[in-house]
Each structure stands twice: as structure tokens, then as C-alpha cells.
JSON list of C-alpha atoms in Angstrom, two decimals:
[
{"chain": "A", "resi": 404, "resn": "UNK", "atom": "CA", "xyz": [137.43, 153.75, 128.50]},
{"chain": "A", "resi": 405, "resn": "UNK", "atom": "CA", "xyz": [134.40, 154.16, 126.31]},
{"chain": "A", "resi": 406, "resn": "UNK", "atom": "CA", "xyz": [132.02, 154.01, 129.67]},
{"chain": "A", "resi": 407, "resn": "UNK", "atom": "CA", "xyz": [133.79, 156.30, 131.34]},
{"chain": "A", "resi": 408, "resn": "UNK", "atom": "CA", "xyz": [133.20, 159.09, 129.10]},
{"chain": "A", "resi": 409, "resn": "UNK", "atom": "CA", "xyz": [129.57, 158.40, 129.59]},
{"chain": "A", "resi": 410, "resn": "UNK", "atom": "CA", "xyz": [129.09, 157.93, 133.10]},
{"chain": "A", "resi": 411, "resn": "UNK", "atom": "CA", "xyz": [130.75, 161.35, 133.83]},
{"chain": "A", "resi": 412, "resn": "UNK", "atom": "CA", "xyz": [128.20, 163.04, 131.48]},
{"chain": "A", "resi": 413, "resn": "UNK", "atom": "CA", "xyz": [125.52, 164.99, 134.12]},
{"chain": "A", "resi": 414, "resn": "UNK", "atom": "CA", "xyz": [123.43, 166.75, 131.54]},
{"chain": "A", "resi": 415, "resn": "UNK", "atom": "CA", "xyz": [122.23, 165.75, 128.52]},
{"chain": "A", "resi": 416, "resn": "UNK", "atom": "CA", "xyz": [120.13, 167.15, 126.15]},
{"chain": "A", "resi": 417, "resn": "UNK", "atom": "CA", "xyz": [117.57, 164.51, 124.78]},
{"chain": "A", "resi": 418, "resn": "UNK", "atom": "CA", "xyz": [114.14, 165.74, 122.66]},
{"chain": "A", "resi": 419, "resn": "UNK", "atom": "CA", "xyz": [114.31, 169.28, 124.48]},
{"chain": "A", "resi": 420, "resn": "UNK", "atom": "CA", "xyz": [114.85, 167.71, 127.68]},
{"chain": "A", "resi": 421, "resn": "UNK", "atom": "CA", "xyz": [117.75, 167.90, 130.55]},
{"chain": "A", "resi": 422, "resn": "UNK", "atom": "CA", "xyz": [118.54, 165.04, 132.01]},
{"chain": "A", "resi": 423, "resn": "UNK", "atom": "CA", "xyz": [120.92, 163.80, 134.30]},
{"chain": "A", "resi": 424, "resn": "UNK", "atom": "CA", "xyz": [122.88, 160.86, 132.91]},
{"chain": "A", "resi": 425, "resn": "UNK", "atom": "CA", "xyz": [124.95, 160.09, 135.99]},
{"chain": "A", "resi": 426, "resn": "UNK", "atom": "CA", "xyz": [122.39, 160.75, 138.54]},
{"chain": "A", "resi": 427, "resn": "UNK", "atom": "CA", "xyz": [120.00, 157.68, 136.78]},
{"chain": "A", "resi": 428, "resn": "UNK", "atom": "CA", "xyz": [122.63, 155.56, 136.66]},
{"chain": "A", "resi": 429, "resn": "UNK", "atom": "CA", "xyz": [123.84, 155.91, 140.25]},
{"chain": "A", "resi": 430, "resn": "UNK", "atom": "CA", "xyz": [120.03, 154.91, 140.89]},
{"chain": "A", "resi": 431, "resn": "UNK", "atom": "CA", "xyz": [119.85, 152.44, 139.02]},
{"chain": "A", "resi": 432, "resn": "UNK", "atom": "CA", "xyz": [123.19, 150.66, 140.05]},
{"chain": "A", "resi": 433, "resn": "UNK", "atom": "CA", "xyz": [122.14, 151.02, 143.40]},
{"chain": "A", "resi": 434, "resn": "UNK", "atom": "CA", "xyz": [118.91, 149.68, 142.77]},
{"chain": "A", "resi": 435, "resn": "UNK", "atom": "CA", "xyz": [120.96, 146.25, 140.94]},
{"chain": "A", "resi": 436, "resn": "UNK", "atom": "CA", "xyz": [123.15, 146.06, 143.45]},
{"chain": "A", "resi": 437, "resn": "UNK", "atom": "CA", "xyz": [120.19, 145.59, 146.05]},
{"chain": "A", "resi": 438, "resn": "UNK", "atom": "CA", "xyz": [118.35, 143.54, 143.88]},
{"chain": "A", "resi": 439, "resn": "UNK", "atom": "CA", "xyz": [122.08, 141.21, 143.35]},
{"chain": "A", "resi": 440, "resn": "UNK", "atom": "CA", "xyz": [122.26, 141.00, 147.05]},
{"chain": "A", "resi": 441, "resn": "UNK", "atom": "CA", "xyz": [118.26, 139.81, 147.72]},
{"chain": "A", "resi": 442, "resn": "UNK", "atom": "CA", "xyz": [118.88, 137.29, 144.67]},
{"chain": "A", "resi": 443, "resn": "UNK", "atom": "CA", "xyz": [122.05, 135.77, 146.28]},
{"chain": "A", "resi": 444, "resn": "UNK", "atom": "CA", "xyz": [120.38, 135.52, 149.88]},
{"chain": "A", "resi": 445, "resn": "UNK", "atom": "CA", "xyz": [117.26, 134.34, 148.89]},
{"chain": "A", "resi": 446, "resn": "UNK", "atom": "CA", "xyz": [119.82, 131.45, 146.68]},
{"chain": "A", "resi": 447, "resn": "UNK", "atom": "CA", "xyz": [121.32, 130.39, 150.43]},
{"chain": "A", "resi": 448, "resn": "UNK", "atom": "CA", "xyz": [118.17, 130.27, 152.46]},
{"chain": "A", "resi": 449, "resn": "UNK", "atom": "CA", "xyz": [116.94, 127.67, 149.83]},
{"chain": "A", "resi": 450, "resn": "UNK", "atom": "CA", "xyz": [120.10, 125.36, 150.07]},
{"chain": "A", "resi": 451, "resn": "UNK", "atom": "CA", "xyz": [121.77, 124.15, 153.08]},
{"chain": "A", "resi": 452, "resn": "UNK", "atom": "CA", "xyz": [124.54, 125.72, 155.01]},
{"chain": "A", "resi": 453, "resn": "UNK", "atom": "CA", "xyz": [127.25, 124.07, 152.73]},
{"chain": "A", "resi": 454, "resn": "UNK", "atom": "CA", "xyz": [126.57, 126.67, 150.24]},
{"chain": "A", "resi": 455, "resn": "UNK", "atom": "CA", "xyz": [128.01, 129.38, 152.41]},
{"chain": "A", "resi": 456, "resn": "UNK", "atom": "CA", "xyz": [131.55, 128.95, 150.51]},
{"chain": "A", "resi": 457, "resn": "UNK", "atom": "CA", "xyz": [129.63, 129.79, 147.29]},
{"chain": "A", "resi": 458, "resn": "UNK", "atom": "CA", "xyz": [127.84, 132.81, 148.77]},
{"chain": "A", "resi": 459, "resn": "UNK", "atom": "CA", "xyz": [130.98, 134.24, 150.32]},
{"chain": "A", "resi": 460, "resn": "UNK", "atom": "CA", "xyz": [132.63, 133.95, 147.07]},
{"chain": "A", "resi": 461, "resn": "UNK", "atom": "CA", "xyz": [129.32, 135.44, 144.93]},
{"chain": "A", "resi": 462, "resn": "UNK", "atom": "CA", "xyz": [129.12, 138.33, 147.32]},
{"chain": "A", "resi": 463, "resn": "UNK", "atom": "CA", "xyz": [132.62, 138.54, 146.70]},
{"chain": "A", "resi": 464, "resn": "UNK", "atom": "CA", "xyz": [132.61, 139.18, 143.46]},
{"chain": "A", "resi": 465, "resn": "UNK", "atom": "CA", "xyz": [129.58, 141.44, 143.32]},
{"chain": "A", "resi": 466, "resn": "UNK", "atom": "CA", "xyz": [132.42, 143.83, 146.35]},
{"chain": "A", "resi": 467, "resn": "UNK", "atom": "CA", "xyz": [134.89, 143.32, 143.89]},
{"chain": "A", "resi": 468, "resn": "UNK", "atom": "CA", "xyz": [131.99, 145.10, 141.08]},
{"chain": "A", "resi": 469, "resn": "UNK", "atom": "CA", "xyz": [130.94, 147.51, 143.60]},
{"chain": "A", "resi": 470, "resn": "UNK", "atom": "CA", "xyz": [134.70, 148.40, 144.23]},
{"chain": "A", "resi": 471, "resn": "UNK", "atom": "CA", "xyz": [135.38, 149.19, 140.31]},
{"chain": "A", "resi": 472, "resn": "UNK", "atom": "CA", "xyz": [132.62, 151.07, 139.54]},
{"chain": "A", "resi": 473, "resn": "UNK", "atom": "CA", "xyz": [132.57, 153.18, 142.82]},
{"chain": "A", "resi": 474, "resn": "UNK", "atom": "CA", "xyz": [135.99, 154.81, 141.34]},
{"chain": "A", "resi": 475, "resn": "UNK", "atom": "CA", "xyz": [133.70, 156.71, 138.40]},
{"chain": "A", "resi": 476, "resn": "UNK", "atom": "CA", "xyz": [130.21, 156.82, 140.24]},
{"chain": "A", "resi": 477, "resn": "UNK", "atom": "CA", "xyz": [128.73, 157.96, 143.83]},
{"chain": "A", "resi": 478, "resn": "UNK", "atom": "CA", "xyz": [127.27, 154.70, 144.81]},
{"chain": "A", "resi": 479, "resn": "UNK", "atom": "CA", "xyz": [126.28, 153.80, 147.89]},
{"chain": "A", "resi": 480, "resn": "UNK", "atom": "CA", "xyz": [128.64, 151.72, 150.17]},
{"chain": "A", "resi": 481, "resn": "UNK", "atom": "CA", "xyz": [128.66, 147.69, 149.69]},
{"chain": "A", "resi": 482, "resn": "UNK", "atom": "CA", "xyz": [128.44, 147.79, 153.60]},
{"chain": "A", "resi": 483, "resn": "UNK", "atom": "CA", "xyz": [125.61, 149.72, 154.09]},
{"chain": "A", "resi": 484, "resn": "UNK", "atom": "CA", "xyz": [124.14, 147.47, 151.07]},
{"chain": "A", "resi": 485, "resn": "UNK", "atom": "CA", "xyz": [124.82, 144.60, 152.98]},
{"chain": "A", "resi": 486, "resn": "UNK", "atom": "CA", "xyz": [124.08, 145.28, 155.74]},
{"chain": "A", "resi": 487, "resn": "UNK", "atom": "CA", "xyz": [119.92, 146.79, 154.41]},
{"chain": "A", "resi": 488, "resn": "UNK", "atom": "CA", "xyz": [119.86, 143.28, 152.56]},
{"chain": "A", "resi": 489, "resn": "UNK", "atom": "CA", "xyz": [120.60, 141.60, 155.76]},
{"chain": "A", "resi": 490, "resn": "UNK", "atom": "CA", "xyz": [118.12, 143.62, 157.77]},
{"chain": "A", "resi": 491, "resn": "UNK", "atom": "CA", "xyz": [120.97, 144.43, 160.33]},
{"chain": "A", "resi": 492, "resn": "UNK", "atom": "CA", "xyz": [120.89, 148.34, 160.34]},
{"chain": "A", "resi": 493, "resn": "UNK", "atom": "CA", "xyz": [119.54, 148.90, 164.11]},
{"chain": "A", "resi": 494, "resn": "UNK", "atom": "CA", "xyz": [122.53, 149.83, 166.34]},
{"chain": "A", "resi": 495, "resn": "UNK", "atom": "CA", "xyz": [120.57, 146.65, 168.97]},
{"chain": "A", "resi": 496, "resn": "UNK", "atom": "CA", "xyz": [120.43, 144.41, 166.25]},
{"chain": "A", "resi": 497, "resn": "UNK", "atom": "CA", "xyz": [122.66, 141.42, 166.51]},
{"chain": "A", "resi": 498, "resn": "UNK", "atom": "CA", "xyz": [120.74, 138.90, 164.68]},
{"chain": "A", "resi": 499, "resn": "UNK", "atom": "CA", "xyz": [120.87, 139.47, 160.94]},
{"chain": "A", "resi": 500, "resn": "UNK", "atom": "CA", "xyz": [119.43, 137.29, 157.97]},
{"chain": "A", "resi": 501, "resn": "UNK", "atom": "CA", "xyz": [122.12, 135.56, 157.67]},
{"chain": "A", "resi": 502, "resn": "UNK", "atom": "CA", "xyz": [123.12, 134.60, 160.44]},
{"chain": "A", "resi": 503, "resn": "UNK", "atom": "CA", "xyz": [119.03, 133.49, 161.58]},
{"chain": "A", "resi": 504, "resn": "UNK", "atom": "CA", "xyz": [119.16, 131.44, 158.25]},
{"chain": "A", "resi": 505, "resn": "UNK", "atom": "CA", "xyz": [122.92, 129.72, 159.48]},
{"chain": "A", "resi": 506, "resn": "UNK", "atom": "CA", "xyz": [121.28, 128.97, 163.20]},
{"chain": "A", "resi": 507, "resn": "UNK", "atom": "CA", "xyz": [118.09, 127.21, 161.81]},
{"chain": "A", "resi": 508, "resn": "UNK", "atom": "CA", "xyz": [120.40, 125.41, 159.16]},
{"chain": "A", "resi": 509, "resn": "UNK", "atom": "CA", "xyz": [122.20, 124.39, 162.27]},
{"chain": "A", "resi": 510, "resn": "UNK", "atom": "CA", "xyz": [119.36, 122.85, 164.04]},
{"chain": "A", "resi": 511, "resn": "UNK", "atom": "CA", "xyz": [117.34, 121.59, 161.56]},
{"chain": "A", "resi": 512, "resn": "UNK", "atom": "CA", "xyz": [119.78, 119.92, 159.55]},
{"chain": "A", "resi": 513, "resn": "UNK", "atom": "CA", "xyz": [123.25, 120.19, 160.45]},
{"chain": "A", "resi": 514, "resn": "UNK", "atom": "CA", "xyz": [122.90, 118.97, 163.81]},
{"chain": "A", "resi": 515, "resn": "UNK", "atom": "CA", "xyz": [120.68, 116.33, 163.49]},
{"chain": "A", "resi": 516, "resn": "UNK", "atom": "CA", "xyz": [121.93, 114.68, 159.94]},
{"chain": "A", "resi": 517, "resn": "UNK", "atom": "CA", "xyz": [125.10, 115.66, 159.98]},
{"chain": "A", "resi": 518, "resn": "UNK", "atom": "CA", "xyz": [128.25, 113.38, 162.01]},
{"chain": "A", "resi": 519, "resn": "UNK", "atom": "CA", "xyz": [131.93, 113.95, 161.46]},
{"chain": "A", "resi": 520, "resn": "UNK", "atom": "CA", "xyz": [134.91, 112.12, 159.74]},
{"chain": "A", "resi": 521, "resn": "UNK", "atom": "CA", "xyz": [137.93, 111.36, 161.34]},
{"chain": "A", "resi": 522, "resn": "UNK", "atom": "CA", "xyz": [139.57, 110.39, 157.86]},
{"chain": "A", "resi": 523, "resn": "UNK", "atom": "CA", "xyz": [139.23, 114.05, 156.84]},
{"chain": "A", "resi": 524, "resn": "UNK", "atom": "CA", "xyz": [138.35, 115.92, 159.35]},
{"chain": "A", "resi": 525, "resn": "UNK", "atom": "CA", "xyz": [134.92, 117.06, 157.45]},
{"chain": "A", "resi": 526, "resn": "UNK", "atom": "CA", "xyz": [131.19, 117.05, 158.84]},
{"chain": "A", "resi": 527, "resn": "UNK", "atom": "CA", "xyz": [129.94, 114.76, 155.93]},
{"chain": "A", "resi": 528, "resn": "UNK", "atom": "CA", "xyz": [125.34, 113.77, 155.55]},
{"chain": "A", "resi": 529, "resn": "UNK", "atom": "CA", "xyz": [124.41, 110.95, 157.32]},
{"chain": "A", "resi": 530, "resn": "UNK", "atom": "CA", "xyz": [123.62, 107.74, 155.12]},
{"chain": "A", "resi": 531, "resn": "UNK", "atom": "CA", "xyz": [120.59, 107.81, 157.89]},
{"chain": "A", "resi": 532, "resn": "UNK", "atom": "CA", "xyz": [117.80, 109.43, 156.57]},
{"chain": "A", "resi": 533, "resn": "UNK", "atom": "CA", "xyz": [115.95, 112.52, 158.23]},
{"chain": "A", "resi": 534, "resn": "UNK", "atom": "CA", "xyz": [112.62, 111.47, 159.91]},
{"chain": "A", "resi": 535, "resn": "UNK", "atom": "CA", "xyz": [111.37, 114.71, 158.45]},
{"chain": "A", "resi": 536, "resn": "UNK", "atom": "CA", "xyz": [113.04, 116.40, 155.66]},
{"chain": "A", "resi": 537, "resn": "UNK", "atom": "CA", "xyz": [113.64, 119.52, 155.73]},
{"chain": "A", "resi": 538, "resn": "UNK", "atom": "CA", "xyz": [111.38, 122.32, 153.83]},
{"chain": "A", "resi": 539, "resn": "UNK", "atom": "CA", "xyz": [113.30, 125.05, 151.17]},
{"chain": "A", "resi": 540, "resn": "UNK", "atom": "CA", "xyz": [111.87, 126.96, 148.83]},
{"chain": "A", "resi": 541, "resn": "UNK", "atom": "CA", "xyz": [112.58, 126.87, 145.43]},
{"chain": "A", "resi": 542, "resn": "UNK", "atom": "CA", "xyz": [116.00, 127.98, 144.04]},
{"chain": "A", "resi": 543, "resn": "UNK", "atom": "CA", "xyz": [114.93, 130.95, 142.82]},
{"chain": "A", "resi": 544, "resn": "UNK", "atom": "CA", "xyz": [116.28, 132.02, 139.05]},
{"chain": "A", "resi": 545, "resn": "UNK", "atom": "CA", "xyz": [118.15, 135.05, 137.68]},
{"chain": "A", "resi": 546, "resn": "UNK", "atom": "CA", "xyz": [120.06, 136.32, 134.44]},
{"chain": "A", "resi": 547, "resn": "UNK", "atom": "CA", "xyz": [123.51, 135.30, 134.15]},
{"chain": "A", "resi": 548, "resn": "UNK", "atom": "CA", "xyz": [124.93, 138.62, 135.29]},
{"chain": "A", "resi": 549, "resn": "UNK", "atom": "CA", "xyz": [123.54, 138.06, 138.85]},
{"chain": "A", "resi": 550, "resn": "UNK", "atom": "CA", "xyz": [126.11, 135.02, 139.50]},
{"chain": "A", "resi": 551, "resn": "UNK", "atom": "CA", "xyz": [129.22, 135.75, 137.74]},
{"chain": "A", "resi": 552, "resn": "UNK", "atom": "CA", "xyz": [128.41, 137.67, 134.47]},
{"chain": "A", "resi": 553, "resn": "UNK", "atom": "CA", "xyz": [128.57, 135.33, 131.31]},
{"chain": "A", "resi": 554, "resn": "UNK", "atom": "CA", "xyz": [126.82, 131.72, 131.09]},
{"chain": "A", "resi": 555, "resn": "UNK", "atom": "CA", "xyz": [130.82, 130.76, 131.21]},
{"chain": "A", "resi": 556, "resn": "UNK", "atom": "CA", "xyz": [132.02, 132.20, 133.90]},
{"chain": "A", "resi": 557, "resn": "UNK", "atom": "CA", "xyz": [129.02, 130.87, 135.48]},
{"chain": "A", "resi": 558, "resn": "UNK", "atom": "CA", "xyz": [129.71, 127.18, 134.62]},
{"chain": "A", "resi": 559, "resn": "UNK", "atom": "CA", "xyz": [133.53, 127.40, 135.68]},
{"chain": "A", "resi": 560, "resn": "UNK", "atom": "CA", "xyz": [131.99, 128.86, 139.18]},
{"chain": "A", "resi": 561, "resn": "UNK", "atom": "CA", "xyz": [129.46, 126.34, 139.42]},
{"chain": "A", "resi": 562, "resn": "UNK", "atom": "CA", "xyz": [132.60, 123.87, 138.91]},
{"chain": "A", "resi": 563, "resn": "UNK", "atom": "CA", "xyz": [134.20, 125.26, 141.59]},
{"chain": "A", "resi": 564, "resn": "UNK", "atom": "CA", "xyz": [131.17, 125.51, 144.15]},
{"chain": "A", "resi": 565, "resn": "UNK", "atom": "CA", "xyz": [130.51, 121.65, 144.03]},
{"chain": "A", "resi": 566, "resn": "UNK", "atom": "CA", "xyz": [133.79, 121.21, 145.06]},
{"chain": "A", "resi": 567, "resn": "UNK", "atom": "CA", "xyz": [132.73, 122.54, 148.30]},
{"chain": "A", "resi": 568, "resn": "UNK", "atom": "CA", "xyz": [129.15, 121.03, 148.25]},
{"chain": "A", "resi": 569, "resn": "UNK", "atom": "CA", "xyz": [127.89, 117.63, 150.29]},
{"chain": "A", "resi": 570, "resn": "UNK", "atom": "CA", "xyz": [130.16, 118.35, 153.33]},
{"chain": "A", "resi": 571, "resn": "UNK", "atom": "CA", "xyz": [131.36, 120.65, 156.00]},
{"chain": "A", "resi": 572, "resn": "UNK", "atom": "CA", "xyz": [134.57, 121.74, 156.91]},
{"chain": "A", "resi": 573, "resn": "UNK", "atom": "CA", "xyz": [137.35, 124.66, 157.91]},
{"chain": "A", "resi": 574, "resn": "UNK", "atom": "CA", "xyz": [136.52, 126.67, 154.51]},
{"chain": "A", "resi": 575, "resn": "UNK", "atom": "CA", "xyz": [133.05, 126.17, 155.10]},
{"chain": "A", "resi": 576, "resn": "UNK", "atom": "CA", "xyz": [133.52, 127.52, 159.21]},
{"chain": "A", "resi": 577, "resn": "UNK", "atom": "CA", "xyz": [136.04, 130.47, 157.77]},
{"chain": "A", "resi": 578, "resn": "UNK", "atom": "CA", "xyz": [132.96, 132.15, 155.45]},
{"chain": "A", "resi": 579, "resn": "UNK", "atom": "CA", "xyz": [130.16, 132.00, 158.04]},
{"chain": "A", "resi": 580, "resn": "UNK", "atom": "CA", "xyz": [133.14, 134.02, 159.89]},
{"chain": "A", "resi": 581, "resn": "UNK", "atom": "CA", "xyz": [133.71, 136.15, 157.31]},
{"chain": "A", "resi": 582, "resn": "UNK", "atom": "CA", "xyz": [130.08, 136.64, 156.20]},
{"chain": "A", "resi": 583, "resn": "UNK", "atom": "CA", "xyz": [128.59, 137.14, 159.75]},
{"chain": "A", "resi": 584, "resn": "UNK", "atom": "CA", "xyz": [131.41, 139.41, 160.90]},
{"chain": "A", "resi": 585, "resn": "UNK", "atom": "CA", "xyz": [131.87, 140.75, 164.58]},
{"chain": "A", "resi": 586, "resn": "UNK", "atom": "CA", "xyz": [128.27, 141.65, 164.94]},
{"chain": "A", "resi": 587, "resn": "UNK", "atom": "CA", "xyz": [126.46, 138.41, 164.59]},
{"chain": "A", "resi": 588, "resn": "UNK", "atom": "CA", "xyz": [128.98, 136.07, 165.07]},
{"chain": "A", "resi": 589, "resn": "UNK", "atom": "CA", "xyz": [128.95, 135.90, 168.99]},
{"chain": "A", "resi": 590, "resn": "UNK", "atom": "CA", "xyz": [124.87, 135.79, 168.40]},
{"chain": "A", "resi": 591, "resn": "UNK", "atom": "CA", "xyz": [125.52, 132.59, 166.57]},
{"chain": "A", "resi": 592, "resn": "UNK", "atom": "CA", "xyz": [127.83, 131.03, 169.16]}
]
């Protein structure tokens, strides 16, 4: 209630000066946003594709952000921020970040280190090792509020991503649906 107040201020007077309150916040959300969205991408392309559950659920959240705050400011839409972080704003453009990083996860090491299990139904590593291991960057490191907001919330989602970690399965195939959407999905197939 307290934030509201402020972010519906436009002018405010501060040492003789105008400014416009709500106009440098919309920038600067938008510019956070953006940055949220690079930090999270950047966080899959140096894992392997079994991290797409976490990502779906991380860009989740930051939708779920966008969504509240878009009520009191003029942001711009999480789509069209998705879509600039993904580099998949030409109307011929089929191939986006994402789904470039998800087909050279595929070949590199999906396909090749990766076999199935009948038991549970789950694409599970190899005990084989790779001839050539694969090369990531670093994990790259942010503040808290770029995962899930407090250093709590962060371990409790942590918890939950490693439940999905180490194999690959139906939730793992329903986010790289979700995530690539009707554009790049048939690019990937």
C-alpha cells in the first residue's frame, strides 16, 4: 500500500528540480527485468538441458512479478521482454536462443550420453563416460532477488530444482514446450 502511493507520484520536487518519479522507475524496472531475463538465460546455456524445469519455473516467477507490478506501472510487456532476450523479434526468425541452446544440448550431450529407462520411463546419464566432455561456461552469479527474492526462498527453490536435476523426462519435455512456444518449437523438431 505504502509503494503504491509512490509509484503514482509523476512530479516531484527535489533541490529545485522536477522530476518524474514514475517515469524513472518504469525505466528502471524495465531495465531489471531485461537484465533478470539475460541472468536466467545465460544460467541455462551453462548447465545442461535438465535445467529447463528450473528455468521455466524462474521465468515464471519473474511473469508472475512482471504481472503485479504492471497493474500500478506502464511497463513493457513480459512477451516482448522475452522475446528481445531471446533475440526472436524478426517476423522470419524461427530460431531463438533458446531453442539454439536446447538443439546443441541435444547433440552434444543428450544424444550421445544420454539412454533411457524402462523402470521409469526417464532419459537418465550414461555410467559411460563422454570421449570429450562437453565445454560450459561458468555459472554466472547474481543477488538473491534475481532467482526467487530472499536467500530462503532461494534455498527451498534450489530444493525443489534438484528434484528435477540428473535426468530427463515428461516435465522436462512439457517446459521446452512451454518455453519455446509455437514459433520455435517446429524449428526444434
Amino acid at each position: 500500500m505504502w509503494f503504491i502511493s509512490l509509484l503514482k507520484m509523476t512530479r516531484v520536487k527535489l533541490l529545485g528540480r522536477t522530476i518524474n518519479l514514475r517515469s524513472l522507475i518504469v525505466e528502471r524496472m524495465n531495465k531489471v527485468f531485461r537484465e533478470n531475463l539475460e541472468f536466467l538465460f545465460d544460467r541455462f546455456e551453462s548447465q545442461d538441458l535438465c535445467s529447463i524445469v528450473e528455468l521455466e519455473k524462474l521465468v515464471d516467477i519473474l511473469k508472475h512479478s512482471h504481472e503485479l507490478l504492471s497493474k500500478d506501472l506502464s511497463i513493457d510487456s513480459f512477451s516482448l521482454m522475452l522475446n528481445e532476450m531471446q533475440e526472436n523479434i524478426s517476423l522470419v526468425s524461427f530460431s531463438s536462443r533458446l531453442a539454439s541452446q536446447s538443439w546443441s544440448e541435444m547433440q552434444n550431450d543428450f544424444l550421445p550420453n544420454f539412454i533411457l529407462c524402462n523402470t521409469t520411463q526417464r532419459f537418465i546419464r550414461s555410467s559411460k563416460v563422454p570421449l570429450a566432455p562437453v565445454q560450459k561456461p561458468s555459472v554466472p552469479h547474481a543477488k538473491p532477488n534475481f532467482y526467487c527474492g530472499t536467500q530462503d526462498l532461494n534455498f527451498a527453490h534450489q530444493s525443489f530444482a534438484r528434484l528435477h536435476g540428473g535426468f530427463f523426462g515428461i516435465p522436462h519435455m512439457i517446459s521446452v514446450v512451454k518455453l519455446l512456444g509455437s514459433r520455435s518449437l517446429p524449428w526444434l523438431i
